[in-house]
Coordinates of N, CA and C in Angstrom, one line a residue:
Chain A
G7 N 205.8 220.8 205.9 CA 206.5 219.8 206.7 C 207.2 218.7 205.9
A8 N 207.9 217.9 206.6 CA 208.7 216.8 205.9 C 207.8 215.9 205.2
V9 N 208.2 215.4 204.0 CA 207.4 214.5 203.2 C 208.2 213.3 202.8
V10 N 207.5 212.2 202.9 CA 208.1 210.9 202.5 C 207.2 210.4 201.4
S11 N 207.8 210.1 200.3 CA 207.0 209.7 199.1 C 207.3 208.2 198.9
Q12 N 206.2 207.4 198.7 CA 206.4 206.0 198.5 C 205.7 205.7 197.2
H13 N 206.4 204.8 196.4 CA 205.9 204.4 195.1 C 206.2 203.0 194.8
P14 N 205.3 202.2 194.2 CA 204.0 202.6 193.8 C 203.0 202.5 194.9
S15 N 201.8 203.1 194.8 CA 200.8 203.1 195.8 C 200.1 201.7 195.7
W16 N 199.9 201.2 194.5 CA 199.2 200.0 194.3 C 200.0 199.1 193.3
V17 N 200.1 197.9 193.5 CA 200.8 197.0 192.6 C 200.2 195.6 192.6
I18 N 199.9 195.1 191.5 CA 199.5 193.7 191.4 C 200.5 193.0 190.5
C19 N 200.9 191.8 191.0 CA 201.9 191.1 190.3 C 201.6 189.6 190.3
K20 N 202.2 188.9 189.4 CA 202.0 187.5 189.3 C 202.9 186.8 190.3
S21 N 202.4 185.7 190.8 CA 203.2 184.9 191.8 C 204.6 184.5 191.1
G22 N 205.6 184.6 191.9 CA 206.9 184.3 191.4 C 207.8 185.4 190.9
T23 N 207.1 186.5 190.6 CA 207.8 187.7 190.2 C 208.3 188.6 191.3
S24 N 209.1 189.5 191.0 CA 209.7 190.4 192.1 C 209.1 191.8 191.9
V25 N 208.9 192.5 193.0 CA 208.3 193.8 193.0 C 209.2 194.8 193.8
K26 N 209.5 195.9 193.3 CA 210.3 196.9 194.0 C 209.4 198.1 194.5
I27 N 209.6 198.5 195.7 CA 208.9 199.6 196.3 C 209.9 200.6 196.7
E28 N 209.7 201.9 196.3 CA 210.6 203.0 196.6 C 210.1 203.9 197.7
C29 N 211.0 204.3 198.5 CA 210.7 205.3 199.6 C 211.7 206.4 199.5
R30 N 211.1 207.6 199.3 CA 212.0 208.8 199.2 C 211.6 209.9 200.2
S31 N 212.6 210.4 200.8 CA 212.4 211.6 201.7 C 212.6 212.8 200.7
L32 N 211.6 213.7 200.7 CA 211.7 214.7 199.6 C 212.4 216.0 200.1
D33 N 212.3 216.3 201.4 CA 212.9 217.6 201.8 C 213.8 217.5 203.0
F34 N 214.3 216.3 203.3 CA 215.2 216.1 204.4 C 216.0 214.9 204.1
Q35 N 217.1 214.8 204.8 CA 218.0 213.6 204.7 C 217.7 212.6 205.8
A36 N 217.4 211.4 205.3 CA 217.0 210.3 206.2 C 218.1 209.3 206.4
T37 N 218.8 209.4 207.5 CA 219.8 208.4 207.7 C 219.2 207.1 208.1
T38 N 218.1 207.1 208.6 CA 217.4 205.8 208.9 C 216.0 205.7 208.3
M39 N 215.8 204.6 207.7 CA 214.4 204.4 207.2 C 213.9 203.0 207.7
F40 N 212.7 202.9 207.9 CA 212.1 201.7 208.5 C 211.0 201.2 207.5
W41 N 211.0 199.9 207.4 CA 210.0 199.2 206.5 C 209.0 198.4 207.4
Y42 N 207.7 198.7 207.2 CA 206.7 198.0 208.0 C 205.8 197.2 207.0
R43 N 205.1 196.2 207.6 CA 204.1 195.5 206.8 C 202.9 195.4 207.7
Q44 N 201.7 195.6 207.1 CA 200.5 195.5 207.9 C 199.5 194.6 207.1
F45 N 199.1 193.5 207.8 CA 198.0 192.7 207.2 C 196.7 193.2 207.8
P46 N 195.6 192.9 207.1 CA 194.3 193.4 207.5 C 194.0 193.1 209.0
K47 N 193.5 194.2 209.6 CA 193.2 194.1 211.0 C 194.3 193.8 211.9
Q48 N 195.5 194.0 211.5 CA 196.7 193.7 212.3 C 197.5 195.0 212.5
S49 N 198.4 195.0 213.4 CA 199.2 196.2 213.6 C 200.3 196.3 212.6
L50 N 200.9 197.4 212.5 CA 202.1 197.6 211.7 C 203.3 196.8 212.3
M51 N 203.9 195.9 211.5 CA 205.0 195.1 212.0 C 206.3 195.6 211.4
L52 N 207.2 195.9 212.2 CA 208.5 196.3 211.7 C 209.2 195.2 211.0
M53 N 209.6 195.4 209.8 CA 210.3 194.3 209.1 C 211.8 194.5 209.2
A54 N 212.3 195.7 209.0 CA 213.7 196.0 209.0 C 214.0 197.5 209.2
T55 N 215.1 197.7 209.7 CA 215.7 199.1 209.8 C 216.8 199.3 208.9
S56 N 216.8 200.3 208.1 CA 217.7 200.6 207.1 C 218.5 201.8 207.3
N57 N 219.8 201.7 207.5 CA 220.7 202.8 207.7 C 221.5 203.1 206.4
E58 N 221.5 204.3 206.0 CA 222.2 204.7 204.8 C 223.6 204.2 204.7
G59 N 223.9 203.5 203.7 CA 225.3 203.0 203.4 C 225.6 201.8 204.1
S60 N 224.7 201.2 204.8 CA 225.0 199.9 205.5 C 223.9 198.9 205.3
K61 N 224.2 197.7 205.7 CA 223.1 196.6 205.5 C 222.0 196.9 206.4
A62 N 220.8 196.5 206.0 CA 219.6 196.6 206.8 C 219.7 195.6 207.9
T63 N 219.0 196.0 209.0 CA 218.9 195.0 210.1 C 217.4 194.5 210.1
Y64 N 217.3 193.2 210.0 CA 216.0 192.6 209.9 C 215.4 192.2 211.2
E65 N 214.2 192.3 211.4 CA 213.5 191.8 212.6 C 213.4 190.2 212.5
Q66 N 213.3 189.7 213.7 CA 213.2 188.2 213.7 C 212.0 187.7 212.9
G67 N 212.3 186.7 212.1 CA 211.2 186.1 211.3 C 211.0 186.7 209.9
V68 N 211.8 187.7 209.6 CA 211.7 188.4 208.3 C 212.9 187.9 207.5
E69 N 212.6 187.3 206.3 CA 213.7 186.7 205.5 C 214.4 187.8 204.7
K70 N 215.6 188.0 205.0 CA 216.4 189.0 204.4 C 216.6 188.7 202.9
D71 N 216.7 187.4 202.5 CA 216.9 187.1 201.1 C 215.6 187.3 200.3
K72 N 214.5 187.3 201.0 CA 213.2 187.5 200.3 C 212.8 189.0 200.2
F73 N 213.1 189.7 201.2 CA 212.8 191.1 201.3 C 214.1 191.9 201.3
L74 N 214.5 192.3 200.0 CA 215.8 192.9 199.9 C 215.7 194.4 200.1
I75 N 216.5 195.0 201.0 CA 216.4 196.4 201.3 C 217.7 197.1 200.9
N76 N 217.6 198.2 200.2 CA 218.7 198.9 199.8 C 218.5 200.4 200.2
H77 N 219.6 201.0 200.8 CA 219.5 202.4 201.2 C 220.7 203.1 200.8
A78 N 220.8 203.3 199.5 CA 222.0 203.7 198.9 C 222.3 205.2 199.1
S79 N 221.3 206.0 199.3 CA 221.5 207.4 199.5 C 220.7 207.9 200.7
L80 N 220.9 209.1 201.0 CA 220.2 209.7 202.2 C 218.8 210.0 201.9
T81 N 218.3 209.9 200.7 CA 216.9 210.2 200.4 C 216.2 209.0 199.8
L82 N 216.8 207.9 199.6 CA 216.1 206.8 199.0 C 216.4 205.4 199.6
S83 N 215.3 204.7 199.9 CA 215.5 203.3 200.3 C 214.5 202.5 199.4
T84 N 214.9 201.3 199.1 CA 214.0 200.5 198.3 C 213.8 199.1 199.0
L85 N 212.6 198.6 198.8 CA 212.3 197.2 199.3 C 211.9 196.4 198.1
T86 N 212.6 195.3 197.9 CA 212.2 194.4 196.8 C 211.7 193.1 197.4
V87 N 210.5 192.8 197.0 CA 209.9 191.5 197.4 C 210.2 190.5 196.3
T88 N 211.1 189.6 196.6 CA 211.5 188.7 195.5 C 210.6 187.4 195.5
S89 N 210.4 186.9 194.3 CA 209.6 185.7 194.2 C 208.4 185.8 195.1
A90 N 207.6 186.8 194.7 CA 206.4 187.1 195.6 C 205.4 186.0 195.5
H91 N 204.7 185.7 196.6 CA 203.6 184.8 196.6 C 202.4 185.4 197.2
P92 N 201.2 184.8 197.0 CA 200.0 185.4 197.5 C 200.0 185.8 199.0
E93 N 200.8 185.0 199.8 CA 200.8 185.3 201.2 C 201.6 186.6 201.5
D94 N 202.4 187.1 200.5 CA 203.1 188.3 200.7 C 202.2 189.6 200.4
S95 N 201.0 189.3 200.0 CA 200.0 190.4 199.7 C 199.8 191.1 201.0
S96 N 200.0 192.4 201.0 CA 199.9 193.2 202.3 C 200.1 194.7 202.0
F97 N 200.0 195.5 203.0 CA 200.3 196.9 202.9 C 201.7 197.1 203.4
Y98 N 202.5 197.6 202.6 CA 203.9 197.9 203.0 C 204.1 199.4 203.1
I99 N 204.7 199.8 204.2 CA 204.8 201.2 204.4 C 206.2 201.5 205.0
C100 N 206.8 202.6 204.5 CA 208.1 203.0 205.0 C 208.0 204.2 205.8
S101 N 209.0 204.5 206.6 CA 209.0 205.7 207.4 C 210.5 206.1 207.5
A102 N 210.7 207.4 207.8 CA 212.0 207.9 207.8 C 212.3 208.8 209.0
R103 N 213.5 208.7 209.5 CA 213.8 209.6 210.6 C 214.8 210.7 210.0
N104 N 214.4 211.9 210.3 CA 215.3 213.1 209.9 C 216.7 213.0 210.5
R105 N 217.6 213.2 209.6 CA 219.0 213.1 210.1 C 219.3 214.0 211.3
G106 N 218.7 215.1 211.3 CA 218.9 216.1 212.4 C 218.4 215.6 213.7
Q107 N 217.6 214.6 213.7 CA 216.9 214.2 214.9 C 217.7 213.3 215.8
G108 N 218.8 212.7 215.3 CA 219.6 211.9 216.2 C 219.0 210.5 216.3
A109 N 219.7 209.6 217.0 CA 219.3 208.2 217.0 C 217.9 208.0 217.8
A110 N 217.7 208.9 218.7 CA 216.4 208.7 219.4 C 215.4 209.8 219.0
G111 N 215.6 210.3 217.8 CA 214.7 211.4 217.4 C 213.3 210.9 217.4
N112 N 212.4 211.9 217.8 CA 211.0 211.5 217.9 C 210.2 211.6 216.6
T113 N 210.7 212.4 215.7 CA 209.8 212.7 214.6 C 210.1 211.7 213.5
I114 N 209.1 210.9 213.2 CA 209.2 209.9 212.1 C 208.1 210.3 211.1
Y115 N 208.5 210.3 209.8 CA 207.6 210.6 208.8 C 207.3 209.4 208.0
F116 N 206.0 209.2 207.7 CA 205.6 208.0 207.0 C 205.3 208.3 205.5
G117 N 205.6 207.3 204.7 CA 205.2 207.3 203.3 C 203.7 206.9 203.3
E118 N 203.1 207.0 202.1 CA 201.7 206.8 202.0 C 201.4 205.3 201.9
G119 N 202.4 204.5 201.8 CA 202.1 203.0 201.8 C 202.0 202.5 200.4
S120 N 202.2 201.2 200.3 CA 202.1 200.5 199.0 C 201.3 199.2 199.2
W121 N 200.2 199.1 198.5 CA 199.4 197.9 198.5 C 199.9 196.9 197.5
L122 N 200.3 195.8 198.0 CA 200.8 194.7 197.1 C 199.8 193.6 197.1
T123 N 199.4 193.2 195.9 CA 198.5 192.0 195.7 C 199.2 191.1 194.8
V124 N 199.5 189.9 195.2 CA 200.1 188.9 194.4 C 199.1 187.8 194.0
V125 N 199.0 187.7 192.7 CA 197.9 186.8 192.2 C 198.5 185.5 191.6
Chain B
R18 N 204.6 187.7 225.0 CA 203.9 189.0 225.3 C 204.2 190.0 224.2
K19 N 203.2 190.7 223.7 CA 203.4 191.7 222.7 C 204.0 193.0 223.4
E20 N 204.8 193.7 222.6 CA 205.4 194.9 223.1 C 204.4 196.0 223.5
V21 N 203.4 196.1 222.6 CA 202.4 197.2 222.9 C 201.1 196.6 222.7
E22 N 200.3 196.7 223.7 CA 198.9 196.0 223.7 C 197.8 197.1 223.9
Q23 N 196.8 196.9 223.1 CA 195.6 197.8 223.1 C 194.4 196.9 223.0
D24 N 193.3 197.4 223.5 CA 192.0 196.8 223.3 C 191.6 197.2 221.9
P25 N 191.3 196.2 221.0 CA 191.0 196.5 219.6 C 189.7 197.1 219.4
G26 N 188.8 197.0 220.4 CA 187.5 197.6 220.2 C 186.6 196.6 219.4
P27 N 185.7 197.1 218.5 CA 185.5 198.5 218.2 C 184.7 199.3 219.3
F28 N 185.0 200.5 219.4 CA 184.2 201.4 220.2 C 183.2 202.2 219.3
N29 N 182.0 202.0 219.6 CA 180.9 202.7 218.9 C 180.3 203.7 219.8
V30 N 180.4 205.0 219.5 CA 179.9 206.0 220.4 C 179.2 207.0 219.6
P31 N 178.2 207.7 220.3 CA 177.4 208.8 219.6 C 178.3 210.0 219.5
E32 N 177.9 210.9 218.6 CA 178.5 212.2 218.5 C 178.4 212.9 219.8
G33 N 179.5 213.6 220.2 CA 179.5 214.3 221.5 C 179.9 213.5 222.7
A34 N 180.1 212.3 222.5 CA 180.5 211.4 223.7 C 181.9 211.6 224.0
T35 N 182.3 211.2 225.2 CA 183.7 211.1 225.6 C 184.1 209.6 225.6
V36 N 185.3 209.4 225.0 CA 185.7 208.0 224.9 C 187.2 207.9 225.3
A37 N 187.6 206.9 225.9 CA 189.0 206.7 226.4 C 189.6 205.4 225.9
F38 N 190.8 205.5 225.5 CA 191.5 204.3 225.0 C 192.7 204.1 225.9
N39 N 193.0 202.8 226.1 CA 194.2 202.5 227.0 C 195.2 201.6 226.2
C40 N 196.4 201.6 226.8 CA 197.5 200.9 226.1 C 198.5 200.6 227.2
T41 N 199.1 199.4 227.1 CA 200.2 199.1 227.9 C 201.4 198.6 227.1
Y42 N 202.6 198.9 227.6 CA 203.8 198.5 226.9 C 204.7 197.7 227.8
S43 N 205.5 196.8 227.2 CA 206.3 195.9 228.0 C 207.7 196.3 228.3
N44 N 208.3 197.2 227.5 CA 209.7 197.5 227.7 C 209.8 198.8 228.6
S45 N 210.3 198.6 229.8 CA 210.3 199.7 230.7 C 211.4 200.8 230.3
A46 N 212.2 200.4 229.4 CA 213.3 201.3 228.9 C 212.8 202.1 227.7
S47 N 211.6 202.0 227.4 CA 211.0 202.8 226.2 C 211.3 204.3 226.4
Q48 N 211.6 204.9 225.3 CA 212.0 206.3 225.3 C 210.8 207.3 225.2
S49 N 210.0 207.1 224.2 CA 209.0 208.1 223.9 C 207.7 207.4 223.4
F50 N 206.6 208.1 223.5 CA 205.3 207.5 223.3 C 204.4 208.4 222.5
F51 N 203.5 207.8 221.7 CA 202.7 208.6 220.8 C 201.4 207.9 220.6
W52 N 200.4 208.7 220.2 CA 199.2 208.2 219.6 C 199.2 208.6 218.1
Y53 N 198.9 207.6 217.3 CA 198.8 207.8 215.9 C 197.3 207.5 215.5
R54 N 196.9 208.1 214.4 CA 195.6 207.8 213.9 C 195.8 207.2 212.5
Q55 N 195.0 206.1 212.2 CA 195.1 205.5 210.9 C 193.7 205.4 210.3
D56 N 193.5 206.0 209.2 CA 192.2 205.8 208.5 C 192.4 204.6 207.6
C57 N 191.2 204.1 207.2 CA 191.2 202.9 206.4 C 192.1 202.9 205.2
R58 N 193.0 202.0 205.1 CA 193.8 201.8 203.9 C 194.8 203.0 203.7
K59 N 195.1 203.7 204.8 CA 196.0 204.9 204.7 C 197.1 204.7 205.6
E60 N 198.2 205.5 205.5 CA 199.3 205.5 206.4 C 198.9 206.1 207.7
P61 N 199.6 205.7 208.8 CA 199.3 206.3 210.1 C 199.8 207.7 210.1
K62 N 199.1 208.5 210.9 CA 199.5 209.9 211.0 C 199.5 210.3 212.5
L63 N 200.6 211.0 212.8 CA 200.8 211.4 214.2 C 199.6 212.2 214.8
L64 N 199.0 211.8 215.8 CA 198.0 212.6 216.5 C 198.6 213.4 217.6
M65 N 199.4 212.8 218.5 CA 200.1 213.6 219.5 C 201.1 212.7 220.2
S66 N 202.1 213.4 220.8 CA 203.0 212.7 221.6 C 202.4 212.6 223.0
V67 N 203.0 211.8 223.8 CA 202.5 211.6 225.2 C 203.6 211.8 226.2
Y68 N 203.3 212.7 227.2 CA 204.3 213.0 228.2 C 203.8 212.6 229.5
S69 N 204.8 212.4 230.4 CA 204.5 212.0 231.8 C 203.6 213.0 232.5
S70 N 203.8 214.2 232.2 CA 203.0 215.3 232.8 C 201.6 215.3 232.3
G71 N 201.3 214.6 231.3 CA 200.0 214.6 230.6 C 200.0 215.8 229.6
N72 N 199.3 215.7 228.5 CA 199.3 216.8 227.6 C 197.9 216.8 226.9
E73 N 197.6 218.0 226.5 CA 196.2 218.1 225.9 C 196.4 218.9 224.5
D74 N 195.6 218.5 223.6 CA 195.6 219.2 222.3 C 194.1 219.3 221.9
G75 N 193.5 220.4 222.2 CA 192.1 220.5 221.8 C 191.2 219.5 222.6
R76 N 190.5 218.7 221.9 CA 189.6 217.7 222.5 C 190.4 216.4 222.9
F77 N 191.6 216.4 222.7 CA 192.4 215.1 222.9 C 193.3 215.4 224.1
T78 N 193.3 214.4 225.0 CA 194.2 214.4 226.2 C 194.9 213.1 226.3
A79 N 196.2 213.1 226.4 CA 197.0 211.9 226.5 C 197.7 211.9 227.9
Q80 N 197.8 210.7 228.4 CA 198.5 210.5 229.7 C 199.5 209.3 229.6
L81 N 200.5 209.5 230.4 CA 201.5 208.4 230.5 C 201.8 208.1 231.9
N82 N 201.8 206.8 232.3 CA 202.2 206.4 233.6 C 203.4 205.4 233.5
R83 N 204.6 205.9 233.7 CA 205.7 205.1 233.4 C 205.8 204.0 234.4
A84 N 205.4 204.2 235.6 CA 205.5 203.2 236.7 C 204.6 202.0 236.3
S85 N 203.5 202.3 235.8 CA 202.5 201.2 235.4 C 202.7 200.8 233.9
Q86 N 203.5 201.5 233.2 CA 203.8 201.3 231.7 C 202.4 201.3 231.0
Y87 N 201.8 202.4 231.2 CA 200.4 202.6 230.8 C 200.2 203.9 230.1
I88 N 199.5 203.9 229.0 CA 199.3 205.1 228.2 C 197.8 205.2 227.9
S89 N 197.3 206.4 227.9 CA 195.8 206.6 227.6 C 195.6 207.8 226.7
L90 N 194.5 207.7 226.1 CA 194.0 208.8 225.2 C 192.5 209.0 225.5
L91 N 192.2 210.3 225.7 CA 190.8 210.7 226.0 C 190.4 211.6 224.9
I92 N 189.2 211.3 224.3 CA 188.7 212.2 223.3 C 187.3 212.7 223.8
R93 N 187.3 214.0 223.9 CA 186.0 214.6 224.3 C 185.2 215.1 223.1
D94 N 183.9 215.2 223.3 CA 183.0 215.8 222.3 C 183.3 215.2 220.9
S95 N 183.2 213.9 220.9 CA 183.5 213.1 219.7 C 182.8 213.7 218.4
K96 N 183.6 213.7 217.3 CA 183.0 214.1 216.0 C 183.0 212.9 215.1
L97 N 182.1 213.0 214.1 CA 182.1 211.9 213.1 C 183.4 211.7 212.5
S98 N 184.2 212.8 212.3 CA 185.5 212.7 211.7 C 186.5 212.0 212.5
D99 N 186.2 211.8 213.8 CA 187.1 211.1 214.7 C 187.2 209.6 214.4
S100 N 186.2 209.1 213.6 CA 186.1 207.7 213.3 C 187.4 207.2 212.6
A101 N 188.1 206.3 213.2 CA 189.4 205.9 212.7 C 189.9 204.8 213.6
T102 N 191.1 204.3 213.3 CA 191.8 203.4 214.2 C 192.9 204.2 214.9
Y103 N 193.0 204.1 216.2 CA 194.0 204.8 217.0 C 195.1 203.9 217.5
L104 N 196.3 204.2 217.1 CA 197.4 203.3 217.4 C 198.3 203.9 218.5
C105 N 198.5 203.0 219.5 CA 199.4 203.4 220.5 C 200.8 203.0 220.1
V106 N 201.8 203.9 220.2 CA 203.1 203.7 219.6 C 204.2 204.0 220.6
V107 N 205.1 203.2 220.7 CA 206.2 203.3 221.6 C 207.5 203.3 220.9
N108 N 208.4 204.2 221.2 CA 209.7 204.3 220.6 C 210.7 203.5 221.5
M109 N 211.1 202.3 220.9 CA 211.9 201.4 221.8 C 213.3 201.2 221.1
Y110 N 214.3 200.9 222.0 CA 215.6 200.6 221.5 C 215.7 199.1 221.4
S111 N 216.2 198.6 220.2 CA 216.4 197.2 220.1 C 217.7 197.0 219.4
N112 N 218.0 195.8 218.9 CA 219.3 195.5 218.3 C 219.5 196.4 217.0
S113 N 218.4 196.8 216.4 CA 218.5 197.6 215.2 C 218.4 199.1 215.5
G114 N 218.5 199.4 216.8 CA 218.4 200.9 217.1 C 217.0 201.2 217.5
Y115 N 216.7 202.5 217.6 CA 215.4 203.0 217.9 C 214.4 202.8 216.8
A116 N 213.3 202.3 217.1 CA 212.2 202.1 216.1 C 210.9 202.2 216.8
L117 N 209.9 202.6 216.0 CA 208.5 202.7 216.6 C 207.9 201.3 216.6
N118 N 207.3 201.0 217.7 CA 206.6 199.7 217.9 C 205.1 200.1 218.0
F119 N 204.3 199.5 217.2 CA 202.9 199.8 217.1 C 202.0 198.8 217.8
G120 N 201.0 199.3 218.5 CA 199.9 198.4 219.0 C 199.0 198.1 217.8
K121 N 198.1 197.2 218.1 CA 197.3 196.7 217.0 C 196.2 197.7 216.6
G122 N 196.0 198.7 217.5 CA 195.1 199.7 217.2 C 193.7 199.5 217.8
T123 N 193.1 200.6 218.2 CA 191.7 200.5 218.7 C 190.8 201.2 217.7
S124 N 189.8 200.5 217.3 CA 188.9 201.1 216.3 C 187.8 201.9 216.9
L125 N 187.6 203.1 216.4 CA 186.5 204.0 216.9 C 185.6 204.3 215.8
L126 N 184.3 204.2 216.1 CA 183.2 204.6 215.2 C 182.3 205.6 215.9
V127 N 182.3 206.8 215.4 CA 181.4 207.8 216.0 C 180.2 207.9 215.1
T128 N 179.0 207.7 215.7 CA 177.8 207.7 214.9 C 176.9 208.9 215.2
P129 N 176.1 209.3 214.2 CA 175.3 210.5 214.3 C 174.2 210.3 215.4

């Protein structure tokens, strides 16, 4: 089946530094990738939708200058948490829609997620 | 009002029990519906899609009532391995296009 690889799985960084998380679709072309964040005991919250070759669309309340998203190719999207602070510590997870599925395609493939701890 | 609402539980049930989860969604234009399962500190995994006609996959039965904007999941003959958080998920169209909206999840613990 389709696989989405996310890296790194775990990262600890110092407050004020930036962290980049990669999301790759390994065996399909992903025109759309989604970035979610999940705090403990909370639901996955959509942060932004990333379409290949265009700027990401951010959900209300998500700072686009703090969470930089790049989707330069059909198989790779990156999320950079800039000037990270302890409150940014969370589980970040990407998902991808197969190009062949169309805009309302039902099949979304998730990466394994990345645990970010900012100290 | 949240887009997708679920009873967070936890539901503690003995092995072999039948348990039902409910979910409501706010956007009547929602396209498609799913139940996902999430284990502790892991990514969510698709359990099953939900159709208006109702659908069954082994011990799992999902129902959708579009008029009431209500989704349910029934688990029969619970196994220890069913212990997880069950996420009600709705594919909705917004300004950024179609995206999955997740409920907070319902926690299930199946005990021996």
